[in-house]
GROMACS .gro file of C-alpha atoms in nm:
model
  169
    1UNK     CA    1  19.332   8.738  15.236
    2UNK     CA    2  19.589   8.484  15.141
    3UNK     CA    3  19.603   8.141  15.302
    4UNK     CA    4  19.962   8.183  15.422
    5UNK     CA    5  19.861   8.437  15.688
    6UNK     CA    6  19.933   8.322  16.042
    7UNK     CA    7  19.807   8.490  16.360
    8UNK     CA    8  20.001   8.436  16.679
    9UNK     CA    9  20.115   8.595  17.004
   10UNK     CA   10  20.384   8.859  16.962
   11UNK     CA   11  20.729   8.816  17.113
   12UNK     CA   12  20.945   9.081  17.276
   13UNK     CA   13  21.192   9.050  16.988
   14UNK     CA   14  20.919   9.199  16.764
   15UNK     CA   15  20.857   9.519  16.960
   16UNK     CA   16  21.045   9.739  16.712
   17UNK     CA   17  20.860   9.577  16.421
   18UNK     CA   18  20.525   9.650  16.590
   19UNK     CA   19  20.633  10.012  16.637
   20UNK     CA   20  20.732  10.032  16.267
   21UNK     CA   21  20.390   9.900  16.164
   22UNK     CA   22  20.215  10.151  16.391
   23UNK     CA   23  20.422  10.435  16.244
   24UNK     CA   24  20.356  10.323  15.884
   25UNK     CA   25  19.984  10.274  15.948
   26UNK     CA   26  19.954  10.625  16.092
   27UNK     CA   27  20.040  10.759  15.746
   28UNK     CA   28  19.681  10.670  15.650
   29UNK     CA   29  19.568  10.978  15.843
   30UNK     CA   30  19.749  11.214  15.604
   31UNK     CA   31  19.481  11.395  15.405
   32UNK     CA   32  19.214  11.346  15.673
   33UNK     CA   33  19.097  11.581  15.947
   34UNK     CA   34  19.325  11.380  16.177
   35UNK     CA   35  19.649  11.431  15.976
   36UNK     CA   36  19.846  11.529  16.289
   37UNK     CA   37  19.825  11.167  16.406
   38UNK     CA   38  20.072  11.070  16.134
   39UNK     CA   39  20.341  11.242  16.341
   40UNK     CA   40  20.255  11.073  16.673
   41UNK     CA   41  20.511  10.849  16.837
   42UNK     CA   42  20.412  10.481  16.833
   43UNK     CA   43  20.338  10.289  17.152
   44UNK     CA   44  20.639  10.276  17.382
   45UNK     CA   45  20.837   9.958  17.429
   46UNK     CA   46  20.750   9.923  17.798
   47UNK     CA   47  20.377   9.915  17.723
   48UNK     CA   48  20.428   9.666  17.442
   49UNK     CA   49  20.636   9.447  17.674
   50UNK     CA   50  20.353   9.455  17.932
   51UNK     CA   51  20.092   9.359  17.671
   52UNK     CA   52  20.307   9.072  17.543
   53UNK     CA   53  20.353   8.941  17.900
   54UNK     CA   54  19.976   8.958  17.957
   55UNK     CA   55  19.890   8.786  17.626
   56UNK     CA   56  19.745   9.109  17.486
   57UNK     CA   57  19.946   9.153  17.166
   58UNK     CA   58  19.879   8.940  16.860
   59UNK     CA   59  20.053   8.971  16.525
   60UNK     CA   60  19.968   8.867  16.171
   61UNK     CA   61  20.260   8.712  15.989
   62UNK     CA   62  20.284   8.651  15.616
   63UNK     CA   63  20.582   8.487  15.446
   64UNK     CA   64  20.778   8.515  15.772
   65UNK     CA   65  20.714   8.889  15.803
   66UNK     CA   66  20.497   9.054  16.069
   67UNK     CA   67  20.255   9.277  15.874
   68UNK     CA   68  19.990   9.371  16.133
   69UNK     CA   69  19.908   9.361  16.501
   70UNK     CA   70  19.633   9.413  16.756
   71UNK     CA   71  19.695   9.523  17.114
   72UNK     CA   72  19.432   9.474  17.383
   73UNK     CA   73  19.380   9.453  17.757
   74UNK     CA   74  19.109   9.384  18.011
   75UNK     CA   75  18.895   9.684  18.106
   76UNK     CA   76  18.595   9.624  18.330
   77UNK     CA   77  18.588   9.255  18.245
   78UNK     CA   78  18.583   9.310  17.868
   79UNK     CA   79  18.856   9.307  17.605
   80UNK     CA   80  18.948   9.666  17.522
   81UNK     CA   81  19.119   9.694  17.182
   82UNK     CA   82  19.381   9.964  17.228
   83UNK     CA   83  19.542   9.959  16.885
   84UNK     CA   84  19.515   9.770  16.560
   85UNK     CA   85  19.740   9.844  16.266
   86UNK     CA   86  19.811   9.687  15.928
   87UNK     CA   87  20.098   9.781  15.701
   88UNK     CA   88  19.963  10.000  15.418
   89UNK     CA   89  20.099   9.744  15.168
   90UNK     CA   90  19.871   9.479  15.324
   91UNK     CA   91  19.550   9.679  15.371
   92UNK     CA   92  19.211   9.571  15.240
   93UNK     CA   93  19.284   9.200  15.268
   94UNK     CA   94  19.075   9.126  15.576
   95UNK     CA   95  19.374   9.113  15.810
   96UNK     CA   96  19.229   9.362  16.058
   97UNK     CA   97  18.898   9.177  16.070
   98UNK     CA   98  19.081   8.851  16.124
   99UNK     CA   99  19.282   9.002  16.411
  100UNK     CA  100  18.961   9.127  16.574
  101UNK     CA  101  18.812   8.778  16.545
  102UNK     CA  102  19.126   8.641  16.712
  103UNK     CA  103  19.076   8.885  17.001
  104UNK     CA  104  18.711   8.774  17.023
  105UNK     CA  105  18.835   8.416  17.052
  106UNK     CA  106  19.072   8.519  17.333
  107UNK     CA  107  18.784   8.706  17.499
  108UNK     CA  108  18.564   8.397  17.495
  109UNK     CA  109  18.848   8.194  17.648
  110UNK     CA  110  18.897   8.452  17.923
  111UNK     CA  111  18.528   8.490  17.995
  112UNK     CA  112  18.504   8.844  17.861
  113UNK     CA  113  18.149   8.906  17.731
  114UNK     CA  114  18.241   9.181  17.487
  115UNK     CA  115  18.508   9.375  17.303
  116UNK     CA  116  18.527   9.752  17.333
  117UNK     CA  117  18.731  10.021  17.162
  118UNK     CA  118  18.756  10.394  17.106
  119UNK     CA  119  18.798  10.536  16.758
  120UNK     CA  120  18.738  10.840  16.538
  121UNK     CA  121  18.378  10.900  16.429
  122UNK     CA  122  18.464  11.076  16.104
  123UNK     CA  123  18.745  10.865  15.956
  124UNK     CA  124  18.609  10.604  15.709
  125UNK     CA  125  18.856  10.335  15.816
  126UNK     CA  126  18.767  10.386  16.182
  127UNK     CA  127  18.409  10.391  16.323
  128UNK     CA  128  18.233  10.297  15.995
  129UNK     CA  129  18.472  10.002  15.954
  130UNK     CA  130  18.411   9.877  16.308
  131UNK     CA  131  18.033   9.908  16.261
  132UNK     CA  132  18.062   9.675  15.962
  133UNK     CA  133  18.238   9.428  16.194
  134UNK     CA  134  17.947   9.433  16.440
  135UNK     CA  135  18.051   9.705  16.684
  136UNK     CA  136  17.787   9.951  16.805
  137UNK     CA  137  17.832  10.300  16.947
  138UNK     CA  138  17.822  10.321  17.326
  139UNK     CA  139  17.583  10.593  17.441
  140UNK     CA  140  17.684  10.618  17.808
  141UNK     CA  141  18.047  10.574  17.907
  142UNK     CA  142  18.131  10.329  18.182
  143UNK     CA  143  18.381  10.444  18.448
  144UNK     CA  144  18.659  10.251  18.270
  145UNK     CA  145  18.576  10.421  17.940
  146UNK     CA  146  18.575  10.760  18.114
  147UNK     CA  147  18.925  10.682  18.246
  148UNK     CA  148  19.041  10.592  17.894
  149UNK     CA  149  18.889  10.916  17.762
  150UNK     CA  150  19.085  11.108  18.028
  151UNK     CA  151  19.405  10.928  17.921
  152UNK     CA  152  19.337  11.027  17.560
  153UNK     CA  153  19.270  11.389  17.653
  154UNK     CA  154  19.597  11.397  17.851
  155UNK     CA  155  19.772  11.287  17.528
  156UNK     CA  156  19.601  11.571  17.340
  157UNK     CA  157  19.345  11.368  17.146
  158UNK     CA  158  19.023  11.544  17.050
  159UNK     CA  159  18.772  11.327  17.231
  160UNK     CA  160  18.476  11.516  17.080
  161UNK     CA  161  18.576  11.348  16.751
  162UNK     CA  162  18.585  10.998  16.902
  163UNK     CA  163  18.331  10.734  16.992
  164UNK     CA  164  18.346  10.428  17.215
  165UNK     CA  165  18.210  10.109  17.062
  166UNK     CA  166  18.120   9.764  17.189
  167UNK     CA  167  18.061   9.423  17.034
  168UNK     CA  168  17.937   9.118  17.220
  169UNK     CA  169  18.144   8.804  17.174
   0.00000   0.00000   0.00000
């Protein structure tokens, strides 16, 4: 990753940019078993506004341009990573890993003992990637994770293809 990358809190003026990044990043699913995700609508503006207000949306900026983001919130006293996306033109530069480390730093500051997330088991840039970053599969879902799974199912996601993961901070 280049040295001119800056991580910072997102602002409400960047909501549309975050949505553009999410839309562009979804194109990575084309050609996988999860290709339908490429057509999903990005996170709505109201949710992004809430995350910004709560300090749960960080962006990566390079040369004055926002190129990636991570969105997270507290779930059961841990930092739950809801979404992380990097522009396809900026992939494979360590930006996602750096954003996750930034969330771990926030977690330590807020007294959260761990980070959690839910991702696809069979997509190489999902569960295998997170395992390389120190996340481990969760065998038994907590009540909060079960609620998230229900939210996903209500959105039509195939939860049999997903796994919850956790990493201590």
